[in-house]
Amino acid sequence: MAATFNTYYINAENFSDATSIFTDAAMTNIAPDGTYQFNGIQRTMSGGDLGSPFFCATCCAGCSSTYIYPIPSAKNQKFTVCSSIGSLKDFAIIVKFKYTSSNSQDLGFPLGLQATYNSQVYQGVTSNRLGYLPELYIGSTNVVLPSDLAGTYSLDGLSWLPMTSSFVDSADETVTIAQSDMSSITGNPDECYMLIPKTAIADTLDVEVFSPRPTNVLPSSSGGGCDITIPCPSGLPSFRTSTTQATKILACGASLDQTAYVMRVNSSSGLPRMFDRVFIDSAGVTPLAEGYYTLVNNYSGSAAAEAWMHIVGSNGVVQAVGTCAEGLYPSLTEMISSEMRPSFIQACTYQNQSGTNLPDQQYWHNGTGDAPVNGNTIYSDVLGTTTVPDGYYQLLRSYLVIQTISGVVQPSIISCS
């Protein structure tokens, strides 16, 4: 149908911010429902209310930190969402994939997570439970083995259409998957974050989810799904830190002489936490090198002025953070876990106050490694004066469960997955 051109009036300075369209300057007569376009921005009005803006040339939706694109539990399909991210550069885009499934046994079903920006393809995500995962297909081997996933698939193409807020048919694609293309994790990846540095003026981003389903997987399986959030580009938050140090003891004596930037995974504000990623630039191009770093100690009740973080690998992933020793108070490492539960099963099924199985309590351990091990002592306070109650604790890290007696970690450390 050919477009028609008329004069209309809006109740905002910009078409993107308007909530309705009128046929008169006094804005007393609402224009008919339908799709309207101005300067390349297209919006659909229904019941007198304008929907979210999208861009005619590409059918790209506007970026948003709150809008969620629901990828259903599906088989042999490829979903594409195009997002308009603006032309400003030297920012970071952090796409969130939240694993879902219509069947609980499929939670963690392998999905291919990919993004394309400025003709460059990105893969590799950071899981809030399992850390950095470089593979294209992210999923649990308890659900599908890499050997079962390997093969060639014809995927039905589906693309997001903002005008209808739904996926519509698009070009199909054939993909060939090798065993090495899938992660070797044994738990649900849960929340996964992909960082795309926006260092060019290119103004659209394609986010793609591949959902193949091996023929030898149980017929009752509907495959895996996820929710995608594509926020608008922004600079990563900054904090002061030191140069790279070889040990936490050296880090605790080092000067805060450089600025670093954090991609938040398990922190929401303040200091970095486990599995956050840190960089030397606000666009997330160059990760900090492996080693220990000094932090300003913002932990409530701590005696020391300094804290530390430990980065492992070449992707700037924080494996642990802790407080420095001060006087009689030891250096301790933060442990994120559930509250105490009286049994292993109850620890694995822990529900936080938000009603989700996500450990969110802060404790401290005195081990020399990043994670607590047999013989370490767990404390409820940052000074290390009060041990935790006897019982079982599910760690945020890798779904591990520890048991403590008199605050001491017992030999059996088992994963819920």
Short mmCIF file of C-alpha atoms in Angstrom, two decimals:
data_model
loop_
_atom_site.label_atom_id
_atom_site.label_comp_id
_atom_site.label_asym_id
_atom_site.label_seq_id
_atom_site.Cartn_x
_atom_site.Cartn_y
_atom_site.Cartn_z
CA MET A 1 0.00 0.00 0.00
CA ALA A 2 1.37 3.41 -0.94
CA ALA A 3 2.05 5.92 1.82
CA THR A 4 -0.10 9.04 2.11
CA PHE A 5 1.19 12.41 3.34
CA ASN A 6 -0.75 14.74 5.62
CA THR A 7 -0.11 17.34 8.30
CA TYR A 8 -0.34 16.05 11.86
CA TYR A 9 0.47 17.36 15.32
CA ILE A 10 2.22 15.65 18.23
CA ASN A 11 2.29 16.30 21.97
CA ALA A 12 6.09 16.35 22.26
CA GLU A 13 9.04 18.10 20.71
CA ASN A 14 10.26 14.91 19.05
CA PHE A 15 8.25 12.19 17.31
CA SER A 16 10.12 9.54 19.33
CA ASP A 17 8.84 11.06 22.61
CA ALA A 18 5.23 11.69 21.59
CA THR A 19 2.43 9.64 23.14
CA SER A 20 -0.24 10.42 20.55
CA ILE A 21 -0.90 12.06 17.15
CA PHE A 22 -3.59 14.66 16.39
CA THR A 23 -5.19 16.12 13.27
CA ASP A 24 -5.48 19.68 14.67
CA ALA A 25 -3.08 22.16 16.22
CA ALA A 26 -5.18 22.37 19.38
CA MET A 27 -4.63 18.63 19.76
CA THR A 28 -8.24 17.86 20.52
CA ASN A 29 -8.83 15.40 17.68
CA ILE A 30 -6.82 12.18 17.81
CA ALA A 31 -5.64 10.87 14.45
CA PRO A 32 -6.84 7.47 13.24
CA ASP A 33 -5.04 4.37 14.48
CA GLY A 34 -2.36 3.09 12.15
CA THR A 35 1.37 3.28 11.39
CA TYR A 36 3.00 6.72 11.06
CA GLN A 37 6.49 7.63 9.85
CA PHE A 38 8.60 10.76 10.30
CA ASN A 39 12.31 11.16 9.43
CA GLY A 40 12.76 7.39 9.17
CA ILE A 41 11.21 6.67 12.55
CA GLN A 42 8.05 4.55 12.41
CA ARG A 43 5.48 4.11 15.17
CA THR A 44 2.14 2.34 15.33
CA MET A 45 -0.80 3.99 17.12
CA SER A 46 -3.51 1.84 18.66
CA GLY A 47 -6.40 3.23 20.71
CA GLY A 48 -4.82 6.67 20.44
CA ASP A 49 -1.55 5.53 22.05
CA LEU A 50 1.74 5.41 20.15
CA GLY A 51 3.84 2.26 20.37
CA SER A 52 7.62 1.97 20.57
CA PRO A 53 9.62 3.58 17.74
CA PHE A 54 11.34 1.50 15.08
CA PHE A 55 13.27 2.38 11.97
CA CYS A 56 11.76 1.84 8.57
CA ALA A 57 14.88 1.16 6.58
CA THR A 58 15.94 -1.80 8.72
CA CYS A 59 12.88 -2.68 10.85
CA CYS A 60 15.11 -2.15 13.87
CA ALA A 61 13.59 -1.54 17.27
CA GLY A 62 14.91 1.21 19.49
CA CYS A 63 17.42 0.10 22.14
CA SER A 64 16.13 -0.14 25.71
CA SER A 65 17.42 -1.35 29.07
CA THR A 66 13.95 -2.53 30.06
CA TYR A 67 12.38 -4.06 26.95
CA ILE A 68 12.74 -7.86 26.75
CA TYR A 69 12.59 -9.87 23.54
CA PRO A 70 11.14 -13.31 24.38
CA ILE A 71 12.81 -16.20 22.51
CA PRO A 72 10.44 -19.17 22.99
CA SER A 73 11.50 -22.71 23.71
CA ALA A 74 11.85 -23.87 20.12
CA LYS A 75 13.63 -26.27 17.84
CA ASN A 76 15.58 -25.78 14.62
CA GLN A 77 15.03 -22.06 14.47
CA LYS A 78 17.16 -18.92 14.28
CA PHE A 79 15.92 -15.70 15.85
CA THR A 80 17.25 -12.26 14.88
CA VAL A 81 16.59 -8.98 16.65
CA CYS A 82 17.83 -5.73 15.09
CA SER A 83 18.35 -2.81 17.47
CA SER A 84 18.97 0.83 16.58
CA ILE A 85 21.80 1.97 18.86
CA GLY A 86 22.60 5.47 17.57
CA SER A 87 25.70 6.82 15.88
CA LEU A 88 27.72 7.95 18.91
CA LYS A 89 30.85 5.89 19.48
CA ASP A 90 33.32 4.86 22.19
CA PHE A 91 30.64 3.25 24.33
CA ALA A 92 29.82 -0.33 25.32
CA ILE A 93 26.76 -2.41 24.48
CA ILE A 94 26.05 -5.20 26.97
CA VAL A 95 23.46 -7.67 25.71
CA LYS A 96 21.82 -9.88 28.33
CA PHE A 97 20.59 -13.42 27.59
CA LYS A 98 18.44 -14.97 30.34
CA TYR A 99 17.97 -18.72 29.84
CA THR A 100 14.38 -19.93 30.03
CA SER A 101 12.43 -23.04 29.06
CA SER A 102 8.86 -24.23 28.99
CA ASN A 103 10.10 -27.54 30.47
CA SER A 104 12.31 -27.54 33.57
CA GLN A 105 14.41 -30.43 32.23
CA ASP A 106 15.40 -28.27 29.25
CA LEU A 107 16.73 -25.36 31.33
CA GLY A 108 20.26 -24.88 30.02
CA PHE A 109 19.44 -26.30 26.57
CA PRO A 110 22.33 -25.19 24.28
CA LEU A 111 21.70 -22.04 22.27
CA GLY A 112 23.98 -20.24 19.82
CA LEU A 113 24.47 -16.67 21.07
CA GLN A 114 25.87 -14.23 18.54
CA ALA A 115 25.84 -10.54 17.65
CA THR A 116 26.86 -8.65 14.52
CA TYR A 117 27.94 -5.02 14.65
CA ASN A 118 29.66 -3.01 11.94
CA SER A 119 30.19 -6.24 9.92
CA GLN A 120 32.04 -7.88 12.84
CA VAL A 121 30.62 -11.03 14.44
CA TYR A 122 30.82 -11.42 18.24
CA GLN A 123 30.51 -14.53 20.39
CA GLY A 124 31.50 -15.40 23.95
CA VAL A 125 29.48 -14.50 27.02
CA THR A 126 29.98 -14.18 30.76
CA SER A 127 27.62 -16.27 32.89
CA ASN A 128 26.70 -15.03 36.35
CA ARG A 129 27.11 -18.61 37.62
CA LEU A 130 29.95 -20.02 35.50
CA GLY A 131 32.16 -17.13 34.37
CA TYR A 132 33.47 -16.49 30.86
CA LEU A 133 32.31 -18.94 28.17
CA PRO A 134 33.98 -18.36 24.78
CA GLU A 135 32.03 -20.88 22.67
CA LEU A 136 29.22 -20.01 20.25
CA TYR A 137 26.79 -22.60 21.67
CA ILE A 138 26.25 -22.16 25.39
CA GLY A 139 24.42 -24.87 27.30
CA SER A 140 24.65 -27.63 29.89
CA THR A 141 26.07 -31.03 29.04
CA ASN A 142 23.52 -32.42 31.53
CA VAL A 143 20.84 -31.45 29.00
CA VAL A 144 22.59 -32.09 25.66
CA LEU A 145 26.08 -33.51 25.10
CA PRO A 146 28.37 -31.76 22.60
CA SER A 147 28.61 -35.03 20.68
CA ASP A 148 24.81 -35.06 20.35
CA LEU A 149 24.63 -31.40 19.30
CA ALA A 150 27.28 -31.78 16.60
CA GLY A 151 25.84 -31.97 13.10
CA THR A 152 24.19 -29.97 10.32
CA TYR A 153 20.83 -28.27 10.84
CA SER A 154 18.39 -26.39 8.65
CA LEU A 155 17.06 -23.55 10.82
CA ASP A 156 13.85 -21.68 10.10
CA GLY A 157 14.60 -17.95 10.15
CA LEU A 158 12.55 -15.58 12.30
CA SER A 159 13.11 -11.82 12.68
CA TRP A 160 11.59 -9.40 15.17
CA LEU A 161 9.02 -7.02 13.64
CA PRO A 162 8.53 -3.99 15.93
CA MET A 163 5.24 -3.02 14.31
CA THR A 164 3.60 -6.23 15.55
CA SER A 165 5.94 -6.94 18.51
CA SER A 166 6.43 -10.49 17.27
CA PHE A 167 8.76 -12.68 15.25
CA VAL A 168 7.94 -13.11 11.57
CA ASP A 169 9.37 -15.44 8.92
CA SER A 170 12.73 -14.48 7.44
CA ALA A 171 15.54 -16.20 5.56
CA ASP A 172 16.29 -19.78 6.61
CA GLU A 173 19.87 -20.79 7.40
CA THR A 174 21.86 -24.02 7.40
CA VAL A 175 24.47 -24.35 10.16
CA THR A 176 27.09 -27.00 10.87
CA ILE A 177 28.08 -27.45 14.51
CA ALA A 178 31.26 -29.13 15.74
CA GLN A 179 31.59 -30.60 19.24
CA SER A 180 34.10 -27.87 20.10
CA ASP A 181 31.48 -25.20 19.31
CA MET A 182 29.59 -26.04 22.53
CA SER A 183 30.53 -25.19 26.09
CA SER A 184 31.43 -28.03 28.46
CA ILE A 185 29.58 -26.67 31.50
CA THR A 186 27.28 -28.88 33.61
CA GLY A 187 24.81 -26.27 34.91
CA ASN A 188 22.26 -23.83 33.57
CA PRO A 189 24.15 -20.73 32.27
CA ASP A 190 21.30 -18.65 33.75
CA GLU A 191 22.17 -15.00 32.95
CA CYS A 192 24.77 -14.43 30.22
CA TYR A 193 26.23 -11.08 29.20
CA MET A 194 27.87 -10.27 25.85
CA LEU A 195 29.94 -7.11 25.49
CA ILE A 196 30.17 -5.35 22.12
CA PRO A 197 32.48 -2.31 22.05
CA LYS A 198 30.84 0.45 20.01
CA THR A 199 33.88 2.08 18.45
CA ALA A 200 32.26 3.11 15.14
CA ILE A 201 29.34 5.28 14.04
CA ALA A 202 27.42 2.29 12.63
CA ASP A 203 24.00 2.58 14.25
CA THR A 204 22.41 -0.88 14.19
CA LEU A 205 23.16 -4.14 15.99
CA ASP A 206 21.88 -7.61 15.09
CA VAL A 207 21.52 -10.09 17.97
CA GLU A 208 21.02 -13.71 16.90
CA VAL A 209 19.98 -16.84 18.79
CA PHE A 210 20.43 -20.25 17.13
CA SER A 211 18.17 -23.00 18.49
CA PRO A 212 19.04 -26.38 16.94
CA ARG A 213 17.52 -29.54 18.36
CA PRO A 214 19.35 -32.87 17.99
CA THR A 215 17.16 -35.69 16.72
CA ASN A 216 18.24 -38.04 19.52
CA VAL A 217 17.09 -35.70 22.28
CA LEU A 218 13.94 -36.88 24.05
CA PRO A 219 10.83 -36.19 21.95
CA SER A 220 9.23 -34.43 24.93
CA SER A 221 11.96 -31.81 24.80
CA SER A 222 10.82 -28.52 23.31
CA GLY A 223 14.31 -27.05 23.21
CA GLY A 224 15.57 -24.04 25.05
CA GLY A 225 14.59 -20.39 25.09
CA CYS A 226 15.88 -17.13 26.46
CA ASP A 227 14.94 -13.53 27.09
CA ILE A 228 17.11 -10.90 25.38
CA THR A 229 17.69 -7.38 26.67
CA ILE A 230 19.54 -4.91 24.41
CA PRO A 231 20.28 -1.69 26.32
CA CYS A 232 21.43 1.49 24.64
CA PRO A 233 25.22 2.04 24.45
CA SER A 234 26.84 3.68 27.47
CA GLY A 235 30.28 4.09 28.97
CA LEU A 236 31.33 1.47 31.52
CA PRO A 237 31.47 2.73 35.15
CA SER A 238 34.96 3.68 36.32
CA PHE A 239 36.89 2.99 39.52
CA ARG A 240 40.42 3.52 40.78
CA THR A 241 42.87 0.63 41.00
CA SER A 242 46.57 -0.20 40.90
CA THR A 243 48.86 -1.65 38.31
CA THR A 244 49.06 -5.46 38.06
CA GLN A 245 50.52 -7.21 41.13
CA ALA A 246 51.67 -10.83 41.52
CA THR A 247 49.90 -11.54 44.85
CA LYS A 248 47.10 -10.15 46.97
CA ILE A 249 49.66 -9.18 49.62
CA LEU A 250 51.47 -6.99 47.08
CA ALA A 251 48.16 -5.58 45.86
CA CYS A 252 47.26 -4.57 49.40
CA GLY A 253 50.37 -2.37 49.51
CA ALA A 254 50.12 -0.90 46.01
CA SER A 255 49.03 2.61 45.04
CA LEU A 256 45.77 3.47 43.32
CA ASP A 257 47.40 4.91 40.22
CA GLN A 258 45.12 4.05 37.31
CA THR A 259 41.47 4.15 36.27
CA ALA A 260 39.69 0.96 35.20
CA TYR A 261 36.15 0.26 33.99
CA VAL A 262 33.75 -2.50 34.98
CA MET A 263 31.20 -4.51 33.01
CA ARG A 264 28.79 -5.57 35.72
CA VAL A 265 27.69 -9.20 35.88
CA ASN A 266 27.21 -9.89 39.60
CA SER A 267 27.68 -6.38 40.96
CA SER A 268 25.04 -3.68 40.69
CA SER A 269 27.10 -0.78 42.01
CA GLY A 270 30.33 -0.07 43.87
CA LEU A 271 33.29 -2.46 43.67
CA PRO A 272 33.57 -5.25 41.08
CA ARG A 273 32.44 -8.70 42.16
CA MET A 274 33.07 -12.27 41.03
CA PHE A 275 32.70 -12.76 37.24
CA ASP A 276 32.46 -9.04 36.48
CA ARG A 277 34.83 -8.01 33.66
CA VAL A 278 37.22 -5.06 33.91
CA PHE A 279 38.90 -2.98 31.19
CA ILE A 280 41.28 -0.08 30.73
CA ASP A 281 38.77 1.82 28.58
CA SER A 282 35.08 2.73 28.93
CA ALA A 283 34.11 0.95 25.67
CA GLY A 284 35.39 -2.43 26.88
CA VAL A 285 38.00 -2.92 24.15
CA THR A 286 41.06 -3.86 26.22
CA PRO A 287 40.74 -6.06 29.36
CA LEU A 288 42.98 -5.64 32.38
CA ALA A 289 45.80 -8.19 32.48
CA GLU A 290 45.76 -11.25 34.73
CA GLY A 291 46.89 -10.57 38.28
CA TYR A 292 45.92 -8.88 41.54
CA TYR A 293 44.82 -5.25 41.87
CA THR A 294 44.23 -2.79 44.71
CA LEU A 295 40.75 -1.40 45.34
CA VAL A 296 39.37 1.24 47.67
CA ASN A 297 37.79 -0.74 50.50
CA ASN A 298 34.08 0.09 50.52
CA TYR A 299 33.04 -3.01 52.47
CA SER A 300 30.87 -2.00 55.42
CA GLY A 301 32.56 -2.62 58.75
CA SER A 302 35.99 -3.39 57.33
CA ALA A 303 39.08 -2.32 59.26
CA ALA A 304 41.39 -1.96 56.26
CA ALA A 305 41.44 0.99 53.85
CA GLU A 306 42.35 -1.27 50.92
CA ALA A 307 40.69 -4.21 49.22
CA TRP A 308 41.85 -6.37 46.32
CA MET A 309 40.56 -8.18 43.23
CA HIS A 310 41.98 -11.14 41.32
CA ILE A 311 41.70 -11.32 37.52
CA VAL A 312 42.30 -14.66 35.81
CA GLY A 313 42.74 -15.17 32.06
CA SER A 314 42.92 -12.76 29.14
CA ASN A 315 39.30 -11.55 29.18
CA GLY A 316 39.45 -9.36 32.28
CA VAL A 317 37.21 -11.67 34.35
CA VAL A 318 37.27 -11.12 38.10
CA GLN A 319 37.54 -14.45 39.90
CA ALA A 320 37.58 -13.11 43.44
CA VAL A 321 37.59 -9.95 45.53
CA GLY A 322 38.44 -9.46 49.17
CA THR A 323 39.55 -7.22 51.97
CA CYS A 324 43.16 -6.59 52.99
CA ALA A 325 44.52 -7.47 56.43
CA GLU A 326 44.64 -4.74 59.05
CA GLY A 327 46.12 -5.26 62.52
CA LEU A 328 44.52 -8.33 64.11
CA TYR A 329 42.00 -8.68 61.28
CA PRO A 330 42.95 -11.06 58.44
CA SER A 331 42.60 -10.70 54.69
CA LEU A 332 39.36 -12.42 53.68
CA THR A 333 37.76 -13.33 50.34
CA GLU A 334 34.14 -12.56 49.52
CA MET A 335 31.86 -15.59 49.13
CA ILE A 336 28.43 -15.13 47.52
CA SER A 337 26.09 -17.95 48.56
CA SER A 338 22.67 -18.91 49.81
CA GLU A 339 21.66 -18.61 53.41
CA MET A 340 22.27 -21.71 55.52
CA ARG A 341 20.04 -24.66 54.72
CA PRO A 342 19.82 -27.85 56.84
CA SER A 343 20.32 -30.25 53.90
CA PHE A 344 22.08 -30.48 50.54
CA ILE A 345 18.77 -30.66 48.64
CA GLN A 346 17.40 -27.59 50.43
CA ALA A 347 20.57 -25.68 49.60
CA CYS A 348 20.22 -26.60 45.92
CA THR A 349 16.58 -25.46 45.85
CA TYR A 350 17.32 -22.21 47.72
CA GLN A 351 14.99 -19.33 46.90
CA ASN A 352 16.11 -15.78 47.65
CA GLN A 353 13.71 -13.00 48.70
CA SER A 354 12.91 -12.36 45.04
CA GLY A 355 11.73 -15.96 44.71
CA THR A 356 14.53 -17.09 42.39
CA ASN A 357 17.19 -19.76 42.80
CA LEU A 358 20.05 -17.25 42.91
CA PRO A 359 22.40 -17.08 45.92
CA ASP A 360 22.70 -13.47 47.06
CA GLN A 361 24.18 -13.52 50.58
CA GLN A 362 27.62 -12.10 51.35
CA TYR A 363 29.99 -14.16 53.49
CA TRP A 364 33.80 -14.35 53.79
CA HIS A 365 36.36 -17.17 53.74
CA ASN A 366 39.99 -17.29 54.84
CA GLY A 367 41.32 -19.59 52.11
CA THR A 368 44.29 -18.77 49.92
CA GLY A 369 42.35 -19.59 46.73
CA ASP A 370 39.49 -17.77 45.04
CA ALA A 371 36.84 -20.30 46.14
CA PRO A 372 36.47 -21.92 49.58
CA VAL A 373 37.87 -25.44 49.94
CA ASN A 374 38.02 -28.16 52.58
CA GLY A 375 39.40 -26.78 55.85
CA ASN A 376 38.73 -23.09 55.14
CA THR A 377 36.68 -21.13 57.67
CA ILE A 378 33.59 -19.18 56.62
CA TYR A 379 32.63 -15.98 58.43
CA SER A 380 29.47 -13.91 58.42
CA ASP A 381 31.36 -10.64 58.93
CA VAL A 382 34.17 -8.93 57.04
CA LEU A 383 36.38 -8.81 60.14
CA GLY A 384 36.39 -12.59 60.53
CA THR A 385 35.07 -12.61 64.10
CA THR A 386 31.85 -14.66 63.69
CA THR A 387 31.62 -18.02 61.93
CA VAL A 388 28.51 -19.02 59.99
CA PRO A 389 25.92 -21.48 61.37
CA ASP A 390 26.42 -25.19 60.72
CA GLY A 391 24.71 -26.38 57.58
CA TYR A 392 24.78 -26.31 53.78
CA TYR A 393 25.39 -23.31 51.52
CA GLN A 394 24.92 -23.11 47.75
CA LEU A 395 27.63 -20.95 46.21
CA LEU A 396 26.88 -18.59 43.34
CA ARG A 397 30.03 -20.03 41.76
CA SER A 398 29.21 -23.07 39.61
CA TYR A 399 26.26 -24.25 41.76
CA LEU A 400 28.69 -25.74 44.30
CA VAL A 401 27.39 -26.65 47.76
CA ILE A 402 29.60 -26.62 50.84
CA GLN A 403 28.87 -27.96 54.30
CA THR A 404 30.24 -26.21 57.39
CA ILE A 405 30.71 -27.44 60.96
CA SER A 406 31.84 -24.80 63.45
CA GLY A 407 32.37 -22.58 60.39
CA VAL A 408 34.86 -24.98 58.80
CA VAL A 409 34.26 -26.31 55.28
CA GLN A 410 33.91 -30.09 55.22
CA PRO A 411 35.58 -32.39 52.64
CA SER A 412 32.50 -33.06 50.50
CA ILE A 413 31.94 -30.19 48.03
CA ILE A 414 29.27 -31.19 45.50
CA SER A 415 27.60 -29.37 42.60
CA CYS A 416 23.81 -29.08 42.47
CA SER A 417 24.02 -29.69 38.72
#
